[in-house]
PDB file of C-alpha atoms in Angstrom:
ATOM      1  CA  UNK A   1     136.307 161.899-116.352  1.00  0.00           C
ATOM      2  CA  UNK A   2     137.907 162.880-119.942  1.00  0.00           C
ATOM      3  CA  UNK A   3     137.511 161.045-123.019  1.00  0.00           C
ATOM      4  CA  UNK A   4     138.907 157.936-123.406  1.00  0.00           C
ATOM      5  CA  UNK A   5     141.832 156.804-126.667  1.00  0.00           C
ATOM      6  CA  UNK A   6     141.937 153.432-128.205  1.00  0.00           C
ATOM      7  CA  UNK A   7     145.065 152.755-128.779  1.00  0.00           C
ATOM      8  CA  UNK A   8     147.280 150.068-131.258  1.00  0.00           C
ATOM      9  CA  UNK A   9     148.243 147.176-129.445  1.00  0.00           C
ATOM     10  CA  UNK A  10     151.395 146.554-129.838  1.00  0.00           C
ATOM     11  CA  UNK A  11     151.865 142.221-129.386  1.00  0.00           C
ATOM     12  CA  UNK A  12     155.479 141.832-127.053  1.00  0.00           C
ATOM     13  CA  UNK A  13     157.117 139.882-124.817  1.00  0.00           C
ATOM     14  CA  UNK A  14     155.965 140.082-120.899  1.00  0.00           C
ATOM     15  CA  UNK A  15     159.179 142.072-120.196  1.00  0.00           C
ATOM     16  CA  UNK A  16     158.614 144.558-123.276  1.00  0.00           C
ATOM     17  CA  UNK A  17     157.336 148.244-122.778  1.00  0.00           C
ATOM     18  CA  UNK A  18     156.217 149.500-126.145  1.00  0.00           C
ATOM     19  CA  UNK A  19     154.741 153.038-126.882  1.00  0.00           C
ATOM     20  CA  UNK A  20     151.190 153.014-128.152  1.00  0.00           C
ATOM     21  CA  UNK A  21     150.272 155.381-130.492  1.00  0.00           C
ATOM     22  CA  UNK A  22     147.374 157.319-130.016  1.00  0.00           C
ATOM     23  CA  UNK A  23     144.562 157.144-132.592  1.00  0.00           C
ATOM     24  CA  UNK A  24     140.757 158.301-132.890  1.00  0.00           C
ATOM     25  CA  UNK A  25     139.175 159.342-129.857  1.00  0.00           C
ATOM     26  CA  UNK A  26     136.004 156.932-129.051  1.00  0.00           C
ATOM     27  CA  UNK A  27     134.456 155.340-125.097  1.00  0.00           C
ATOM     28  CA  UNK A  28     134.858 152.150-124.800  1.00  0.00           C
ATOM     29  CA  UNK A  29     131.915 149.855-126.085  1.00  0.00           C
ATOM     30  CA  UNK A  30     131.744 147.613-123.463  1.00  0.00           C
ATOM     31  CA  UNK A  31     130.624 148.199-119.216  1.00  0.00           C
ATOM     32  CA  UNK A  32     133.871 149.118-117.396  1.00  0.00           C
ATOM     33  CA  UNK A  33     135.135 147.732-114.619  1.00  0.00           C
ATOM     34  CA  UNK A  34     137.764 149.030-111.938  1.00  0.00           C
ATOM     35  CA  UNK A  35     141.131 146.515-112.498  1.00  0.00           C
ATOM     36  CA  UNK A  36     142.084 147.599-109.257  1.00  0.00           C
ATOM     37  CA  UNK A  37     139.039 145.653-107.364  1.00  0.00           C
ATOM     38  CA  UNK A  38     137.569 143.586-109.594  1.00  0.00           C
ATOM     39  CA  UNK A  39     137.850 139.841-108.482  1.00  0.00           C
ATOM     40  CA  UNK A  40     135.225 138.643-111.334  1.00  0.00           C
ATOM     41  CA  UNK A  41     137.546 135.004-112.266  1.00  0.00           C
ATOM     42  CA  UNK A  42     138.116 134.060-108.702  1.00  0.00           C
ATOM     43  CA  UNK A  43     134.822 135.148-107.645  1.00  0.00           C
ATOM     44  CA  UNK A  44     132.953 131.709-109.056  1.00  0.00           C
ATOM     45  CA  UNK A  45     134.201 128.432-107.331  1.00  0.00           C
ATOM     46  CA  UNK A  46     134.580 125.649-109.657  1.00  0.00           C
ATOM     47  CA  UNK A  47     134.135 121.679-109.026  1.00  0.00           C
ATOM     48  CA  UNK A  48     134.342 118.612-110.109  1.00  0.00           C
ATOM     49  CA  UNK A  49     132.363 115.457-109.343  1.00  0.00           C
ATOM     50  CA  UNK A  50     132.685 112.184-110.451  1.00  0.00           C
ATOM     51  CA  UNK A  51     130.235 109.427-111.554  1.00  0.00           C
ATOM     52  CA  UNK A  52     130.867 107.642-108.034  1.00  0.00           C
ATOM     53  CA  UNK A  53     129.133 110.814-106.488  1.00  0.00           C
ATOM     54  CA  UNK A  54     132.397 112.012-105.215  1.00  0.00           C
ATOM     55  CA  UNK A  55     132.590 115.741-105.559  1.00  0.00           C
ATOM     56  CA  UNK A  56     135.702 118.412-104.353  1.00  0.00           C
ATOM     57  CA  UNK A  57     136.048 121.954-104.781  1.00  0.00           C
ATOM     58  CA  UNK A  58     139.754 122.094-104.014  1.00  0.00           C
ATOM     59  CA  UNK A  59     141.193 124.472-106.733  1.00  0.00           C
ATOM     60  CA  UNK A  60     143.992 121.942-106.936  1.00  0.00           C
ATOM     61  CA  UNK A  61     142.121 119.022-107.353  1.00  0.00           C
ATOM     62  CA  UNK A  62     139.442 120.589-110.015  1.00  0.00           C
ATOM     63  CA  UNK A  63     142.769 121.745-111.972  1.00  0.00           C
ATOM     64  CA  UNK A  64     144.231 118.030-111.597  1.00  0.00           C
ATOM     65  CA  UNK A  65     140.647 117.054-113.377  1.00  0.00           C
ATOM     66  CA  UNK A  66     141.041 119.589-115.853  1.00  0.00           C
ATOM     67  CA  UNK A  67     145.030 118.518-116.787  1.00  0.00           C
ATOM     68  CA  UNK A  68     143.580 115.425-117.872  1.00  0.00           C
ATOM     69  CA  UNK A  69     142.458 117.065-121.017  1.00  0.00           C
ATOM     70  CA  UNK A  70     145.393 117.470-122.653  1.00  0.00           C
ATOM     71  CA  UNK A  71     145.725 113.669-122.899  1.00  0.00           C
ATOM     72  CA  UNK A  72     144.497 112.457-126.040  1.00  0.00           C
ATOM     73  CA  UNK A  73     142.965 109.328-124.713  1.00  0.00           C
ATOM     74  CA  UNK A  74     141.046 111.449-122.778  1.00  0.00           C
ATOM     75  CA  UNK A  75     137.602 113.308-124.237  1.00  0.00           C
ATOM     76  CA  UNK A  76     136.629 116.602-123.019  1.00  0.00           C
ATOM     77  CA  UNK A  77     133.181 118.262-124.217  1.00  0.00           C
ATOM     78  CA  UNK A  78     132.938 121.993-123.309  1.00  0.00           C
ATOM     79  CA  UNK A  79     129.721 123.382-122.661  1.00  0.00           C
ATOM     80  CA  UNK A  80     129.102 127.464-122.637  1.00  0.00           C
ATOM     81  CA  UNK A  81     127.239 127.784-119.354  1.00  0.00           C
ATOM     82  CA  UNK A  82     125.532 131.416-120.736  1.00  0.00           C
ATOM     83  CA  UNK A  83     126.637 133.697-123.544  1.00  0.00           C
ATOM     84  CA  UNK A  84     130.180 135.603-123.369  1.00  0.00           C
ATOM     85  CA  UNK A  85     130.362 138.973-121.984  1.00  0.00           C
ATOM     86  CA  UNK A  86     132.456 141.744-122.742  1.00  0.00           C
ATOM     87  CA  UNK A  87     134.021 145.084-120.140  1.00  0.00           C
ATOM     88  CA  UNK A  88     136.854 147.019-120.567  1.00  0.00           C
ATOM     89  CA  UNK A  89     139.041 146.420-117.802  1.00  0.00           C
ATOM     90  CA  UNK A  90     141.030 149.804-116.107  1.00  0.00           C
ATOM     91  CA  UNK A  91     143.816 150.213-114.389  1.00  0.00           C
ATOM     92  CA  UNK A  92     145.146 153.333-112.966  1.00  0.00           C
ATOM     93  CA  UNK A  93     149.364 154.163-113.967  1.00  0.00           C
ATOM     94  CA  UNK A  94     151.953 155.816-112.372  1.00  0.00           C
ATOM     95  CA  UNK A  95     153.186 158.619-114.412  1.00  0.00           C
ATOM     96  CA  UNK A  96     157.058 157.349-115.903  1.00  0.00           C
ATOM     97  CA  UNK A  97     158.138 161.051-116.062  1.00  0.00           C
ATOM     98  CA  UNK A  98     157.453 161.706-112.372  1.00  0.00           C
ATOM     99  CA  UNK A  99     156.439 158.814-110.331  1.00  0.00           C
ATOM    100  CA  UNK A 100     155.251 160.979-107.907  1.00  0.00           C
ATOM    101  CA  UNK A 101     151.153 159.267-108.359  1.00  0.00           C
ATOM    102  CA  UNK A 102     148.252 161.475-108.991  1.00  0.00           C
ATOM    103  CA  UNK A 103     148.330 165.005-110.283  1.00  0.00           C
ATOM    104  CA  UNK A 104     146.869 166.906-108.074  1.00  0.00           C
ATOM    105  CA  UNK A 105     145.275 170.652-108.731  1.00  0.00           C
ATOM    106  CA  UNK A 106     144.190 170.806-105.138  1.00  0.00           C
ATOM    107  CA  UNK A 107     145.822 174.156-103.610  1.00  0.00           C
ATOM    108  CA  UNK A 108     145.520 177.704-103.902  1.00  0.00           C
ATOM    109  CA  UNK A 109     146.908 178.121-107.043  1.00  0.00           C
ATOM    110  CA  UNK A 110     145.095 178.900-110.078  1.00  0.00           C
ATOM    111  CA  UNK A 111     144.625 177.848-113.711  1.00  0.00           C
ATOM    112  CA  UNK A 112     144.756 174.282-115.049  1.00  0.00           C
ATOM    113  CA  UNK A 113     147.271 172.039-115.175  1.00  0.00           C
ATOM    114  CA  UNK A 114     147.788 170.713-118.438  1.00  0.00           C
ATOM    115  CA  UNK A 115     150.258 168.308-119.443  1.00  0.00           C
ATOM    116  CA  UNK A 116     151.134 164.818-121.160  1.00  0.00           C
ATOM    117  CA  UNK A 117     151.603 161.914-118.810  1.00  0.00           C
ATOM    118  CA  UNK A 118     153.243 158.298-119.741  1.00  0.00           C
ATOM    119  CA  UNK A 119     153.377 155.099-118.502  1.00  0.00           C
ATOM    120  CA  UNK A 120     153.387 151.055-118.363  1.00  0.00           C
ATOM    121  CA  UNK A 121     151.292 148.722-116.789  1.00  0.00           C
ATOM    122  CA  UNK A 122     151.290 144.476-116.839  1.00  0.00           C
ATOM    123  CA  UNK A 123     147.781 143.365-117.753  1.00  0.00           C
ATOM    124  CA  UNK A 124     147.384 139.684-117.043  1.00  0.00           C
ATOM    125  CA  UNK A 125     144.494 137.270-117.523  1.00  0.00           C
ATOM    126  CA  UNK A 126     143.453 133.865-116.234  1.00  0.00           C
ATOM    127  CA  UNK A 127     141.010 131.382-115.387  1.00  0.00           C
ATOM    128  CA  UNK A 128     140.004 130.175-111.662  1.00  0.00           C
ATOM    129  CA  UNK A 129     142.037 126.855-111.412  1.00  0.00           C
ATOM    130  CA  UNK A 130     145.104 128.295-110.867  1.00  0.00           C
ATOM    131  CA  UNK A 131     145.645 131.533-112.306  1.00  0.00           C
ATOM    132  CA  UNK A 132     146.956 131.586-115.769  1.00  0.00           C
ATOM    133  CA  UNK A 133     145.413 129.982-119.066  1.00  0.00           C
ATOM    134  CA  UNK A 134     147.561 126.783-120.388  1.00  0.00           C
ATOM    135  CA  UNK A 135     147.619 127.756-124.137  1.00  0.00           C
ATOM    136  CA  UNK A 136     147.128 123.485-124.620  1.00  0.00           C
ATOM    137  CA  UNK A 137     144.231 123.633-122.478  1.00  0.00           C
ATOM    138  CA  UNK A 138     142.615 126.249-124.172  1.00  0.00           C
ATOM    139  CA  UNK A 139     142.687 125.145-127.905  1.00  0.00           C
ATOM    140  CA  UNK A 140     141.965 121.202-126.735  1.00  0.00           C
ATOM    141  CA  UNK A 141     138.764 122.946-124.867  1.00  0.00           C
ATOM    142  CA  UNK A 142     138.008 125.513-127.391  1.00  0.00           C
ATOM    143  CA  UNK A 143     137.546 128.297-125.061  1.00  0.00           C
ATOM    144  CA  UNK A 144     137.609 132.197-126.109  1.00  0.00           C
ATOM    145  CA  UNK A 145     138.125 131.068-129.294  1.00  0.00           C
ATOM    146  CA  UNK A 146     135.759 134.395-130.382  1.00  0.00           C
ATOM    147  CA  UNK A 147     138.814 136.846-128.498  1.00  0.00           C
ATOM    148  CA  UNK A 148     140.823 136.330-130.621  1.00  0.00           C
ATOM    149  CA  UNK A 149     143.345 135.511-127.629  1.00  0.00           C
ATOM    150  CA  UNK A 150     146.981 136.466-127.502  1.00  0.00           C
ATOM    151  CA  UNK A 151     149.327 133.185-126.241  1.00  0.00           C
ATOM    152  CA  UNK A 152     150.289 134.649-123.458  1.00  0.00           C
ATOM    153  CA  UNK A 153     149.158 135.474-120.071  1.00  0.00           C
ATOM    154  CA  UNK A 154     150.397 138.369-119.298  1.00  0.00           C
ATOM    155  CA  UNK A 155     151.560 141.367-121.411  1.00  0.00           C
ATOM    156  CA  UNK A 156     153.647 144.735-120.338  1.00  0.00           C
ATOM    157  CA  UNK A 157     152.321 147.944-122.557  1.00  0.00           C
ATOM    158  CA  UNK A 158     153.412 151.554-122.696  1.00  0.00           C
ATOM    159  CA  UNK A 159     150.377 154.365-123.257  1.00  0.00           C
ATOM    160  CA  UNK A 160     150.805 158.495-122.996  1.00  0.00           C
ATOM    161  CA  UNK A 161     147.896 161.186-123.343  1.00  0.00           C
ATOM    162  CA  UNK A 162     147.216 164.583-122.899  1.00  0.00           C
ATOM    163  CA  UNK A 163     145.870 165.198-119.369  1.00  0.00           C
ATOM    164  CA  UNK A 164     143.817 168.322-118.280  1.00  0.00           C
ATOM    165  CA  UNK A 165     143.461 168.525-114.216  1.00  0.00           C
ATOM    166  CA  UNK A 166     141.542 171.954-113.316  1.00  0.00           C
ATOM    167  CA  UNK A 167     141.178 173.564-110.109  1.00  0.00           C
ATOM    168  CA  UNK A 168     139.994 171.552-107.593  1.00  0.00           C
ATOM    169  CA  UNK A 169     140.784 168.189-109.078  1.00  0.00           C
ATOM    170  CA  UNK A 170     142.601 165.293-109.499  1.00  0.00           C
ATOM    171  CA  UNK A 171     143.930 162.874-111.619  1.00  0.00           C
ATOM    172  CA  UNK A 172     146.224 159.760-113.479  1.00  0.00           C
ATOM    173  CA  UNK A 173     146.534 158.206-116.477  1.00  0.00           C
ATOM    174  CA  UNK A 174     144.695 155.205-116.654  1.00  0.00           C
ATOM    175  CA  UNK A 175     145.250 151.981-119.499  1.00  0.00           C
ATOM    176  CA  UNK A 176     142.784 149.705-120.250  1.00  0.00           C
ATOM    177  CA  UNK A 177     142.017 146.325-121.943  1.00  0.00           C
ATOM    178  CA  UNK A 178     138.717 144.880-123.775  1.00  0.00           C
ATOM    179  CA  UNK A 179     138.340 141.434-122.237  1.00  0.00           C
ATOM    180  CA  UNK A 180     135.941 138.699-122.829  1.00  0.00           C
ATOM    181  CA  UNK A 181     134.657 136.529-119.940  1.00  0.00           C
ATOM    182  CA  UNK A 182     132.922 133.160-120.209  1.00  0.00           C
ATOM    183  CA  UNK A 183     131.600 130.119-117.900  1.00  0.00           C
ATOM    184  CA  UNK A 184     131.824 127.322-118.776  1.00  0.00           C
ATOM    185  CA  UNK A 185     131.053 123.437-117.625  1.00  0.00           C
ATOM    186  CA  UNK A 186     133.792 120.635-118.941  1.00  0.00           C
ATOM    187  CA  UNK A 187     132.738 116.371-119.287  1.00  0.00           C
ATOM    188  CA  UNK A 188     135.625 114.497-119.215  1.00  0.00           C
ATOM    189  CA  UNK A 189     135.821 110.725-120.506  1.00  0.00           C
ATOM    190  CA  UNK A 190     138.366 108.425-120.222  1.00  0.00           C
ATOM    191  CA  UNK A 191     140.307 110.057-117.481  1.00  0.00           C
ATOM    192  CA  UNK A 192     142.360 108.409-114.610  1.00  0.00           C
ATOM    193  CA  UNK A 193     139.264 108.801-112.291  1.00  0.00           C
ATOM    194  CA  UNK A 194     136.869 108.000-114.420  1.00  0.00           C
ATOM    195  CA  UNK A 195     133.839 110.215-115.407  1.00  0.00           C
ATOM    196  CA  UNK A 196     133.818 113.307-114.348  1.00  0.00           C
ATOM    197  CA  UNK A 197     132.175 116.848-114.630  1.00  0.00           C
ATOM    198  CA  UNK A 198     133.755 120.143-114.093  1.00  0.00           C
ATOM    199  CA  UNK A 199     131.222 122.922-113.099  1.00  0.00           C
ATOM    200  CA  UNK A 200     131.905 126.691-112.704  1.00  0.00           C
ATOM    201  CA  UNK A 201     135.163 127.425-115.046  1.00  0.00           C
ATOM    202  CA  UNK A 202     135.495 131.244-115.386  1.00  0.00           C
ATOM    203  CA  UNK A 203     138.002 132.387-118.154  1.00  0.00           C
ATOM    204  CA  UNK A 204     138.640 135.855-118.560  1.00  0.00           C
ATOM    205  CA  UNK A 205     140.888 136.991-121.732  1.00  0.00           C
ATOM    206  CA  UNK A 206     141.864 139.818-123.933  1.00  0.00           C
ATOM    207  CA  UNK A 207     140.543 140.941-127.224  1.00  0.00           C
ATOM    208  CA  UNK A 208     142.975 141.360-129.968  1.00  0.00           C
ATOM    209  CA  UNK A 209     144.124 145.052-130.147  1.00  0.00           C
ATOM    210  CA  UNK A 210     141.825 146.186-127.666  1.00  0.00           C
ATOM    211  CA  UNK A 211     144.166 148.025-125.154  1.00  0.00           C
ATOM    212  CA  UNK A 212     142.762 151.546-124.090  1.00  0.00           C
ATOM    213  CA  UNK A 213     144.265 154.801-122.976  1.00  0.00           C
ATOM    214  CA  UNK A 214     142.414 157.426-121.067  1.00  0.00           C
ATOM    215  CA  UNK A 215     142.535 159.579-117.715  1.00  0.00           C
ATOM    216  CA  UNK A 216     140.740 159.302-114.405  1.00  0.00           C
ATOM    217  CA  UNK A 217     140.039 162.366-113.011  1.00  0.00           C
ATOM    218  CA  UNK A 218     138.121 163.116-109.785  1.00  0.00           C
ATOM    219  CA  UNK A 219     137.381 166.049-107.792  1.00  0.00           C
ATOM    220  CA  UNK A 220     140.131 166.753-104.941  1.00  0.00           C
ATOM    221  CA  UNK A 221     138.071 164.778-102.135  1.00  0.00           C
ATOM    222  CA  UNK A 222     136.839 161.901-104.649  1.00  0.00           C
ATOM    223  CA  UNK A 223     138.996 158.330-104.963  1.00  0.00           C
ATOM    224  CA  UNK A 224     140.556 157.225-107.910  1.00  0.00           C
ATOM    225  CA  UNK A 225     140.640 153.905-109.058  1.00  0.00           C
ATOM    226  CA  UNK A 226     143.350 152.818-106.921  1.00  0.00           C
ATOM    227  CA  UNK A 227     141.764 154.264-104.486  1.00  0.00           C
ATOM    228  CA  UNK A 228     143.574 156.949-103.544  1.00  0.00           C
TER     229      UNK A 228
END
C-alpha cells in the first residue's frame, strides 16, 4: 500500500461533490479501520432502565428515553464511560473517469501502470439509537464536543491522486475520514417515565478537516477493502 494524502476538507451540502486539493504527504495518525466492514456504533447495544427496575433494550424505546432530553424540564447528566478514541476510517472509490472498479496490472503485459484516478464517496456518521446524530441532542448532551463536529450527518466529497499499480497488482483509490468515537452513559431527571439511566451510547463523528486521500493496492490474488 502507497502513501497516504491529507487532504482540505472542503464543508458542503450532502448532495455537493467538491475537489480536494492535495497537500503534504503524511499516514494517518490514528489505527485504521476498513469502512467497508466496520460495524463499531451498532456493535454496542444500548439500554435504558428506570428507577422502578424496568429495563428495555429496544433501540426504539432507548431513543424515546433519550428524546426526552431535548425538553428543558427535563435534566440529562452525561457521563464518558472511558476516554475517546480516534481511527481513520477508509473507504474504497470507484474511479469517476472509468467506473470500471479496480485497476488491475494482472496480465501478461509489462511495465506499470501509472495514472491519476478521481472520485466521490458519502461518508456518514451516527450513534446506535437510530442512526444519525440529532444536532439538539448533541449540544444539550455535550457529546464530541472535542471533534470539532460538522452539523451534519452525512457529507459527499471529491478526492484524486496519482496511482502506481505494477505488475502483478492491484488497486483503487481509497478516501478516508479521522473520526472520534466515544461511550457514553446518560441520567435523565424529570422525564415522562420518571428516572431513568441510559447505558451503552456509542457516537462516532468526524474531525474537522480530517478527510484523507490515498490508494489501496494489493497483489493480483489479495482483496481490497471492498473486498474484491
Amino acid at each position: 500500500m502507497v502513501s497516504m494524502f491529507r487532504t482540505a476538507l472542503v464543508a458542503g451540502a450532502l448532495t455537493t461533490g467538491v475537489a480536494s486539493a492535495v497537500s503534504t504527504a503524511s499516514a494517518a495518525p490514528f489505527p485504521e479501520v476498513n469502512g467497508h466492514t466496520d460495524n463499531w456504533v451498532n456493535e454496542g447495544t444500548p439500554s435504558v432502565e428506570y428507577d422502578n427496575g424496568y429495563k428495555v433494550d429496544s433501540q426504539a424505546e432507548v431513543r424515546s428515553a433519550l428524546d426526552q432530553c431535548k425538553d428543558r424540564s427535563v435534566s440529562c447528566v452525561t457521563t464518558t464511560v472511558s476516554s475517546p478514541t480516534q481511527v481513520t476510517k477508509w473507504f474504497d472509490v470507484e474511479n469517476t473517469g472509468t467506473g470500471t472498479g479496480p485497476i488491475e496490472n494482472c496480465g501478461q503485459g509489462e511495465g506499470e501502470i501509472n495514472q491519476t484516478i478521481g472520485g466521490t464517496h458519502t461518508f456518514t456518521w451516527g450513534w446506535n439509537v437510530g442512526g444519525s446524530v440529532d444536532v439538539t441532542l448533541k449540544d444539550v448532551l455535550k457529546v464530541g464536543a472535542t471533534a470539532q463536529y460538522n452539523e451534519s450527518t452525512a457529507e459527499a466529497k471529491s478526492g484524486d491522486i496519482r496511482i502506481t499499480v505494477k505488475k502483478g497488482e492491484k488497486g483503487m483509490l481509497k478516501m478516508g475520514y479521522d473520526m472520534e468515537r466515544s461511550i457514553s452513559d446518560v441520567t435523565i431527571q424529570g422525564g415522562k417515565f420518571g428516572v431513568a439511566k441510559i447505558t451503552g451510547l456509542r457516537l462516532e463523528i468526524p474531525l474537522k478537516g480530517a478527510m484523507r486521500v490515498g490508494t489501496d493496492v494489493v497483489q493480483c490474488g489479495g482483496t481490497l477493502l471492498n473486498g474484491r
